[in-house]
Amino acid sequence: MLSLQCLPPFFISVPNRSTNSCSTAPLRATSDFAASPSTPISRRLILLRHAHSSWDDISLRDHDRPLTKTGQADAAKVAQILSSLGWLPQLILSSDATRTRETLKSMQAQVDEFMEANVHFIPSFYSIAAMDGQTAEHLQNIISKYSTPDISTIMCMGHNKGWEEAASMLSGASVKLKTCNAALLQAFGNSWEEAFALSGPGGWKLEGLVAPDSSICV
């Protein structure tokens, strides 16, 4: 595990409930867990809200709004931070909205490994995020549909309010996700279905929050 001193400058670590000091960084790689038949495997879930989008063209549907230049730059920064932390997804499940597609495009342009991930655009990610309290269960269903046991890290890209609600519901913490913020969650299971079943609501560990413009440790 990384020590706090090794953290790159944009990582917000999660507070230890029993102390005022900062927690350590997220676990860097699945090799940190020597899996055996009796040892559940680490499952790491990145919940990323899209980067900042433009409202300049009022003729566009909300679904079709593009990123701003700031949004493009922020997406590239977050990709680099995730790479530095070793949180590189093997599977990416994304809303099909223009702003999430362009967020991913900027991340792929910055870090080659994001090009290597298997990507699926999920139209329902756009609509479900607007529905109260339904996103976490929907994410679980979609992840179970597209994942395989060999995949250890998945990134889901979408929208508020659903992404904040899902991160909060899964972790049991109050999570706020500004544009291009990511919640890093971890659970254990021999499959993703088992990880969800064993952890239940509130049982995923919130390893940290990643933002493009913050050096705050809380």
PDB file of C-alpha atoms in Angstrom:
ATOM      1  CA  MET A   1       0.000   0.000   0.000  1.00  0.00           C
ATOM      2  CA  LEU A   2       1.112   3.523  -0.667  1.00  0.00           C
ATOM      3  CA  SER A   3       2.041   5.701   2.232  1.00  0.00           C
ATOM      4  CA  LEU A   4       0.355   9.067   2.479  1.00  0.00           C
ATOM      5  CA  GLN A   5       3.580  10.772   1.457  1.00  0.00           C
ATOM      6  CA  CYS A   6       3.505   8.854  -1.844  1.00  0.00           C
ATOM      7  CA  LEU A   7       0.080  10.100  -2.846  1.00  0.00           C
ATOM      8  CA  PRO A   8      -0.063  12.211  -5.994  1.00  0.00           C
ATOM      9  CA  PRO A   9      -1.428  15.707  -5.414  1.00  0.00           C
ATOM     10  CA  PHE A  10      -5.090  15.258  -6.258  1.00  0.00           C
ATOM     11  CA  PHE A  11      -6.135  12.419  -4.030  1.00  0.00           C
ATOM     12  CA  ILE A  12      -8.564  12.993  -1.187  1.00  0.00           C
ATOM     13  CA  SER A  13      -8.193  10.165   1.289  1.00  0.00           C
ATOM     14  CA  VAL A  14     -11.039   8.985   3.461  1.00  0.00           C
ATOM     15  CA  PRO A  15     -10.852   9.784   7.165  1.00  0.00           C
ATOM     16  CA  ASN A  16     -10.234   7.048   9.663  1.00  0.00           C
ATOM     17  CA  ARG A  17     -13.314   7.098  11.890  1.00  0.00           C
ATOM     18  CA  SER A  18     -11.205   6.535  14.995  1.00  0.00           C
ATOM     19  CA  THR A  19      -8.538   9.176  14.406  1.00  0.00           C
ATOM     20  CA  ASN A  20      -8.059  12.611  12.912  1.00  0.00           C
ATOM     21  CA  SER A  21      -5.114  11.494  10.821  1.00  0.00           C
ATOM     22  CA  CYS A  22      -5.497  10.665   7.143  1.00  0.00           C
ATOM     23  CA  SER A  23      -5.928   7.135   5.917  1.00  0.00           C
ATOM     24  CA  THR A  24      -3.583   5.429   3.527  1.00  0.00           C
ATOM     25  CA  ALA A  25      -4.058   5.411  -0.230  1.00  0.00           C
ATOM     26  CA  PRO A  26      -6.160   2.874  -2.113  1.00  0.00           C
ATOM     27  CA  LEU A  27      -4.596  -0.491  -2.724  1.00  0.00           C
ATOM     28  CA  ARG A  28      -2.606  -0.245  -5.907  1.00  0.00           C
ATOM     29  CA  ALA A  29      -3.095  -3.542  -7.650  1.00  0.00           C
ATOM     30  CA  THR A  30      -4.856  -6.858  -7.420  1.00  0.00           C
ATOM     31  CA  SER A  31      -1.493  -8.509  -6.831  1.00  0.00           C
ATOM     32  CA  ASP A  32      -1.615  -6.970  -3.345  1.00  0.00           C
ATOM     33  CA  PHE A  33      -4.090  -9.748  -2.601  1.00  0.00           C
ATOM     34  CA  ALA A  34      -2.589 -13.197  -3.146  1.00  0.00           C
ATOM     35  CA  ALA A  35      -5.807 -14.947  -4.096  1.00  0.00           C
ATOM     36  CA  SER A  36      -6.290 -18.540  -3.079  1.00  0.00           C
ATOM     37  CA  PRO A  37      -9.321 -20.804  -3.429  1.00  0.00           C
ATOM     38  CA  SER A  38     -10.393 -19.811   0.089  1.00  0.00           C
ATOM     39  CA  THR A  39      -9.604 -16.098  -0.231  1.00  0.00           C
ATOM     40  CA  PRO A  40     -12.220 -13.847  -1.876  1.00  0.00           C
ATOM     41  CA  ILE A  41     -10.772 -11.606  -4.556  1.00  0.00           C
ATOM     42  CA  SER A  42     -10.594  -7.825  -4.311  1.00  0.00           C
ATOM     43  CA  ARG A  43     -13.258  -6.102  -6.415  1.00  0.00           C
ATOM     44  CA  ARG A  44     -12.583  -2.417  -7.034  1.00  0.00           C
ATOM     45  CA  LEU A  45     -15.312  -0.132  -8.348  1.00  0.00           C
ATOM     46  CA  ILE A  46     -14.709   3.387  -9.663  1.00  0.00           C
ATOM     47  CA  LEU A  47     -17.825   5.558  -9.794  1.00  0.00           C
ATOM     48  CA  LEU A  48     -16.900   8.553 -11.957  1.00  0.00           C
ATOM     49  CA  ARG A  49     -19.131  11.515 -12.674  1.00  0.00           C
ATOM     50  CA  HIS A  50     -18.624  13.045 -16.130  1.00  0.00           C
ATOM     51  CA  ALA A  51     -16.403  16.121 -16.535  1.00  0.00           C
ATOM     52  CA  HIS A  52     -17.666  19.695 -16.832  1.00  0.00           C
ATOM     53  CA  SER A  53     -19.987  20.168 -19.807  1.00  0.00           C
ATOM     54  CA  SER A  54     -21.093  23.157 -21.836  1.00  0.00           C
ATOM     55  CA  TRP A  55     -24.468  24.871 -21.835  1.00  0.00           C
ATOM     56  CA  ASP A  56     -23.513  27.302 -24.631  1.00  0.00           C
ATOM     57  CA  ASP A  57     -25.634  25.758 -27.390  1.00  0.00           C
ATOM     58  CA  ILE A  58     -29.211  25.964 -26.150  1.00  0.00           C
ATOM     59  CA  SER A  59     -30.449  24.052 -29.198  1.00  0.00           C
ATOM     60  CA  LEU A  60     -28.800  20.844 -27.949  1.00  0.00           C
ATOM     61  CA  ARG A  61     -30.657  18.265 -25.919  1.00  0.00           C
ATOM     62  CA  ASP A  62     -29.202  17.728 -22.448  1.00  0.00           C
ATOM     63  CA  HIS A  63     -28.072  14.286 -23.600  1.00  0.00           C
ATOM     64  CA  ASP A  64     -25.970  15.850 -26.367  1.00  0.00           C
ATOM     65  CA  ARG A  65     -24.096  18.576 -24.481  1.00  0.00           C
ATOM     66  CA  PRO A  66     -20.278  18.366 -25.030  1.00  0.00           C
ATOM     67  CA  LEU A  67     -17.442  18.944 -22.589  1.00  0.00           C
ATOM     68  CA  THR A  68     -15.860  22.313 -22.099  1.00  0.00           C
ATOM     69  CA  LYS A  69     -12.101  22.675 -22.528  1.00  0.00           C
ATOM     70  CA  THR A  70     -11.842  22.682 -18.749  1.00  0.00           C
ATOM     71  CA  GLY A  71     -13.775  19.430 -18.654  1.00  0.00           C
ATOM     72  CA  GLN A  72     -11.433  17.830 -21.176  1.00  0.00           C
ATOM     73  CA  ALA A  73      -8.394  18.879 -19.144  1.00  0.00           C
ATOM     74  CA  ASP A  74      -9.952  17.647 -15.896  1.00  0.00           C
ATOM     75  CA  ALA A  75     -10.709  14.241 -17.407  1.00  0.00           C
ATOM     76  CA  ALA A  76      -7.086  13.897 -18.487  1.00  0.00           C
ATOM     77  CA  LYS A  77      -5.896  14.801 -14.967  1.00  0.00           C
ATOM     78  CA  VAL A  78      -8.168  12.243 -13.319  1.00  0.00           C
ATOM     79  CA  ALA A  79      -7.020   9.549 -15.747  1.00  0.00           C
ATOM     80  CA  GLN A  80      -3.415  10.244 -14.781  1.00  0.00           C
ATOM     81  CA  ILE A  81      -4.231  10.160 -11.074  1.00  0.00           C
ATOM     82  CA  LEU A  82      -6.068   6.853 -11.363  1.00  0.00           C
ATOM     83  CA  SER A  83      -3.106   5.471 -13.285  1.00  0.00           C
ATOM     84  CA  SER A  84      -0.686   6.679 -10.601  1.00  0.00           C
ATOM     85  CA  LEU A  85      -2.786   4.976  -7.920  1.00  0.00           C
ATOM     86  CA  GLY A  86      -2.945   1.773  -9.915  1.00  0.00           C
ATOM     87  CA  TRP A  87      -6.734   1.944 -10.292  1.00  0.00           C
ATOM     88  CA  LEU A  88      -6.929   1.061 -13.986  1.00  0.00           C
ATOM     89  CA  PRO A  89     -10.232  -0.458 -15.082  1.00  0.00           C
ATOM     90  CA  GLN A  90     -10.424  -3.584 -17.179  1.00  0.00           C
ATOM     91  CA  LEU A  91     -14.104  -2.927 -17.871  1.00  0.00           C
ATOM     92  CA  ILE A  92     -15.715   0.483 -18.410  1.00  0.00           C
ATOM     93  CA  LEU A  93     -19.495   0.877 -18.321  1.00  0.00           C
ATOM     94  CA  SER A  94     -20.588   4.358 -19.349  1.00  0.00           C
ATOM     95  CA  SER A  95     -23.658   6.422 -20.005  1.00  0.00           C
ATOM     96  CA  ASP A  96     -24.074   7.050 -23.714  1.00  0.00           C
ATOM     97  CA  ALA A  97     -24.473  10.825 -23.230  1.00  0.00           C
ATOM     98  CA  THR A  98     -22.043  12.978 -25.200  1.00  0.00           C
ATOM     99  CA  ARG A  99     -20.401  14.361 -22.065  1.00  0.00           C
ATOM    100  CA  THR A 100     -19.583  10.912 -20.673  1.00  0.00           C
ATOM    101  CA  ARG A 101     -18.307   9.705 -24.048  1.00  0.00           C
ATOM    102  CA  GLU A 102     -16.050  12.758 -24.309  1.00  0.00           C
ATOM    103  CA  THR A 103     -14.864  12.314 -20.711  1.00  0.00           C
ATOM    104  CA  LEU A 104     -13.748   8.809 -21.585  1.00  0.00           C
ATOM    105  CA  LYS A 105     -12.150   9.970 -24.846  1.00  0.00           C
ATOM    106  CA  SER A 106     -10.023  12.518 -22.954  1.00  0.00           C
ATOM    107  CA  MET A 107      -9.000   9.881 -20.418  1.00  0.00           C
ATOM    108  CA  GLN A 108      -8.019   7.446 -23.170  1.00  0.00           C
ATOM    109  CA  ALA A 109      -5.953  10.131 -24.886  1.00  0.00           C
ATOM    110  CA  GLN A 110      -4.049  10.723 -21.642  1.00  0.00           C
ATOM    111  CA  VAL A 111      -3.477   7.143 -20.442  1.00  0.00           C
ATOM    112  CA  ASP A 112      -3.061   4.307 -22.933  1.00  0.00           C
ATOM    113  CA  GLU A 113      -4.345   1.679 -20.512  1.00  0.00           C
ATOM    114  CA  PHE A 114      -7.835   3.177 -20.690  1.00  0.00           C
ATOM    115  CA  MET A 115      -7.825   2.221 -24.369  1.00  0.00           C
ATOM    116  CA  GLU A 116      -7.216  -1.398 -23.388  1.00  0.00           C
ATOM    117  CA  ALA A 117     -10.359  -1.687 -21.255  1.00  0.00           C
ATOM    118  CA  ASN A 118     -13.495  -3.305 -22.598  1.00  0.00           C
ATOM    119  CA  VAL A 119     -16.072  -0.507 -23.014  1.00  0.00           C
ATOM    120  CA  HIS A 120     -19.866  -0.691 -23.110  1.00  0.00           C
ATOM    121  CA  PHE A 121     -22.124   2.347 -23.431  1.00  0.00           C
ATOM    122  CA  ILE A 122     -25.281   1.839 -21.387  1.00  0.00           C
ATOM    123  CA  PRO A 123     -28.187   4.133 -22.406  1.00  0.00           C
ATOM    124  CA  SER A 124     -30.042   3.481 -19.143  1.00  0.00           C
ATOM    125  CA  PHE A 125     -27.197   5.041 -17.132  1.00  0.00           C
ATOM    126  CA  TYR A 126     -28.355   8.443 -18.414  1.00  0.00           C
ATOM    127  CA  SER A 127     -31.965   8.089 -17.315  1.00  0.00           C
ATOM    128  CA  ILE A 128     -31.544   6.068 -14.111  1.00  0.00           C
ATOM    129  CA  ALA A 129     -29.374   8.756 -12.524  1.00  0.00           C
ATOM    130  CA  ALA A 130     -32.373  11.091 -12.338  1.00  0.00           C
ATOM    131  CA  MET A 131     -34.517   8.581 -10.434  1.00  0.00           C
ATOM    132  CA  ASP A 132     -34.458   8.647  -6.657  1.00  0.00           C
ATOM    133  CA  GLY A 133     -32.668   5.765  -4.993  1.00  0.00           C
ATOM    134  CA  GLN A 134     -32.531   3.417  -7.994  1.00  0.00           C
ATOM    135  CA  THR A 135     -28.984   3.837  -9.308  1.00  0.00           C
ATOM    136  CA  ALA A 136     -27.131   1.516  -6.919  1.00  0.00           C
ATOM    137  CA  GLU A 137     -29.329  -1.479  -7.688  1.00  0.00           C
ATOM    138  CA  HIS A 138     -29.196  -0.726 -11.409  1.00  0.00           C
ATOM    139  CA  LEU A 139     -25.399  -0.530 -11.327  1.00  0.00           C
ATOM    140  CA  GLN A 140     -25.273  -3.865  -9.535  1.00  0.00           C
ATOM    141  CA  ASN A 141     -27.458  -5.464 -12.205  1.00  0.00           C
ATOM    142  CA  ILE A 142     -25.456  -4.034 -15.107  1.00  0.00           C
ATOM    143  CA  ILE A 143     -22.111  -4.912 -13.537  1.00  0.00           C
ATOM    144  CA  SER A 144     -23.305  -8.465 -12.936  1.00  0.00           C
ATOM    145  CA  LYS A 145     -24.409  -8.687 -16.579  1.00  0.00           C
ATOM    146  CA  TYR A 146     -21.139  -7.505 -18.146  1.00  0.00           C
ATOM    147  CA  SER A 147     -18.476  -8.603 -15.646  1.00  0.00           C
ATOM    148  CA  THR A 148     -16.542 -11.847 -15.491  1.00  0.00           C
ATOM    149  CA  PRO A 149     -14.695 -13.296 -12.474  1.00  0.00           C
ATOM    150  CA  ASP A 150     -11.283 -12.391 -13.907  1.00  0.00           C
ATOM    151  CA  ILE A 151     -12.114  -8.656 -13.903  1.00  0.00           C
ATOM    152  CA  SER A 152     -10.934  -6.992 -10.713  1.00  0.00           C
ATOM    153  CA  THR A 153     -11.522  -3.281 -11.475  1.00  0.00           C
ATOM    154  CA  ILE A 154     -14.570  -1.711 -13.125  1.00  0.00           C
ATOM    155  CA  MET A 155     -15.290   1.944 -13.826  1.00  0.00           C
ATOM    156  CA  CYS A 156     -18.882   3.146 -14.161  1.00  0.00           C
ATOM    157  CA  MET A 157     -19.315   6.608 -15.683  1.00  0.00           C
ATOM    158  CA  GLY A 158     -22.499   8.586 -15.287  1.00  0.00           C
ATOM    159  CA  HIS A 159     -24.383  11.473 -13.768  1.00  0.00           C
ATOM    160  CA  ASN A 160     -25.710  12.963 -10.562  1.00  0.00           C
ATOM    161  CA  LYS A 161     -27.818  12.683  -8.588  1.00  0.00           C
ATOM    162  CA  GLY A 162     -27.625   8.940  -9.076  1.00  0.00           C
ATOM    163  CA  TRP A 163     -23.851   8.536  -8.886  1.00  0.00           C
ATOM    164  CA  GLU A 164     -23.628  10.329  -5.529  1.00  0.00           C
ATOM    165  CA  GLU A 165     -26.546   8.290  -4.230  1.00  0.00           C
ATOM    166  CA  ALA A 166     -24.998   5.015  -5.394  1.00  0.00           C
ATOM    167  CA  ALA A 167     -21.575   5.789  -3.887  1.00  0.00           C
ATOM    168  CA  SER A 168     -23.226   6.778  -0.612  1.00  0.00           C
ATOM    169  CA  MET A 169     -25.539   3.759  -0.527  1.00  0.00           C
ATOM    170  CA  LEU A 170     -22.796   1.242  -1.310  1.00  0.00           C
ATOM    171  CA  SER A 171     -20.278   2.702   1.153  1.00  0.00           C
ATOM    172  CA  GLY A 172     -22.545   3.894   3.944  1.00  0.00           C
ATOM    173  CA  ALA A 173     -20.786   7.272   3.819  1.00  0.00           C
ATOM    174  CA  SER A 174     -22.077  10.624   2.609  1.00  0.00           C
ATOM    175  CA  VAL A 175     -20.337  11.006  -0.757  1.00  0.00           C
ATOM    176  CA  LYS A 176     -20.385  14.174  -2.834  1.00  0.00           C
ATOM    177  CA  LEU A 177     -19.218  13.971  -6.440  1.00  0.00           C
ATOM    178  CA  LYS A 178     -18.561  17.196  -8.289  1.00  0.00           C
ATOM    179  CA  THR A 179     -17.899  17.025 -12.014  1.00  0.00           C
ATOM    180  CA  CYS A 180     -15.053  14.638 -12.839  1.00  0.00           C
ATOM    181  CA  ASN A 181     -14.862  13.340  -9.278  1.00  0.00           C
ATOM    182  CA  ALA A 182     -14.519   9.619  -8.682  1.00  0.00           C
ATOM    183  CA  ALA A 183     -15.375   7.485  -5.673  1.00  0.00           C
ATOM    184  CA  LEU A 184     -13.059   4.490  -5.214  1.00  0.00           C
ATOM    185  CA  LEU A 185     -14.872   1.544  -3.632  1.00  0.00           C
ATOM    186  CA  GLN A 186     -13.638  -1.904  -2.670  1.00  0.00           C
ATOM    187  CA  ALA A 187     -15.295  -5.168  -1.669  1.00  0.00           C
ATOM    188  CA  PHE A 188     -14.361  -8.843  -1.836  1.00  0.00           C
ATOM    189  CA  GLY A 189     -15.878 -11.832  -3.552  1.00  0.00           C
ATOM    190  CA  ASN A 190     -15.062 -14.661  -5.917  1.00  0.00           C
ATOM    191  CA  SER A 191     -17.356 -12.936  -8.416  1.00  0.00           C
ATOM    192  CA  TRP A 192     -18.861  -9.484  -8.667  1.00  0.00           C
ATOM    193  CA  GLU A 193     -22.258 -10.947  -7.766  1.00  0.00           C
ATOM    194  CA  GLU A 194     -20.751 -12.411  -4.620  1.00  0.00           C
ATOM    195  CA  ALA A 195     -19.028  -9.142  -3.737  1.00  0.00           C
ATOM    196  CA  PHE A 196     -22.363  -7.313  -3.895  1.00  0.00           C
ATOM    197  CA  ALA A 197     -24.109 -10.063  -1.947  1.00  0.00           C
ATOM    198  CA  LEU A 198     -21.478 -10.241   0.806  1.00  0.00           C
ATOM    199  CA  SER A 199     -21.091  -6.483   1.197  1.00  0.00           C
ATOM    200  CA  GLY A 200     -24.706  -5.412   0.933  1.00  0.00           C
ATOM    201  CA  PRO A 201     -25.715  -1.754   1.251  1.00  0.00           C
ATOM    202  CA  GLY A 202     -23.075   0.144   3.204  1.00  0.00           C
ATOM    203  CA  GLY A 203     -20.532  -2.658   3.087  1.00  0.00           C
ATOM    204  CA  TRP A 204     -18.236  -1.409   0.344  1.00  0.00           C
ATOM    205  CA  LYS A 205     -15.123   0.312   1.668  1.00  0.00           C
ATOM    206  CA  LEU A 206     -14.705   3.866   0.434  1.00  0.00           C
ATOM    207  CA  GLU A 207     -10.957   3.881  -0.272  1.00  0.00           C
ATOM    208  CA  GLY A 208     -10.916   7.504  -1.372  1.00  0.00           C
ATOM    209  CA  LEU A 209     -12.165  10.254  -3.640  1.00  0.00           C
ATOM    210  CA  VAL A 210     -10.280  11.508  -6.662  1.00  0.00           C
ATOM    211  CA  ALA A 211     -10.734  15.030  -8.038  1.00  0.00           C
ATOM    212  CA  PRO A 212      -8.816  16.933 -10.716  1.00  0.00           C
ATOM    213  CA  ASP A 213      -8.102  20.057  -8.676  1.00  0.00           C
ATOM    214  CA  SER A 214      -7.744  19.126  -5.016  1.00  0.00           C
ATOM    215  CA  SER A 215      -4.731  18.491  -2.832  1.00  0.00           C
ATOM    216  CA  ILE A 216      -6.780  18.338   0.362  1.00  0.00           C
ATOM    217  CA  CYS A 217      -6.413  15.357   2.697  1.00  0.00           C
ATOM    218  CA  VAL A 218      -9.486  15.005   4.923  1.00  0.00           C
TER     219      VAL A 218
END
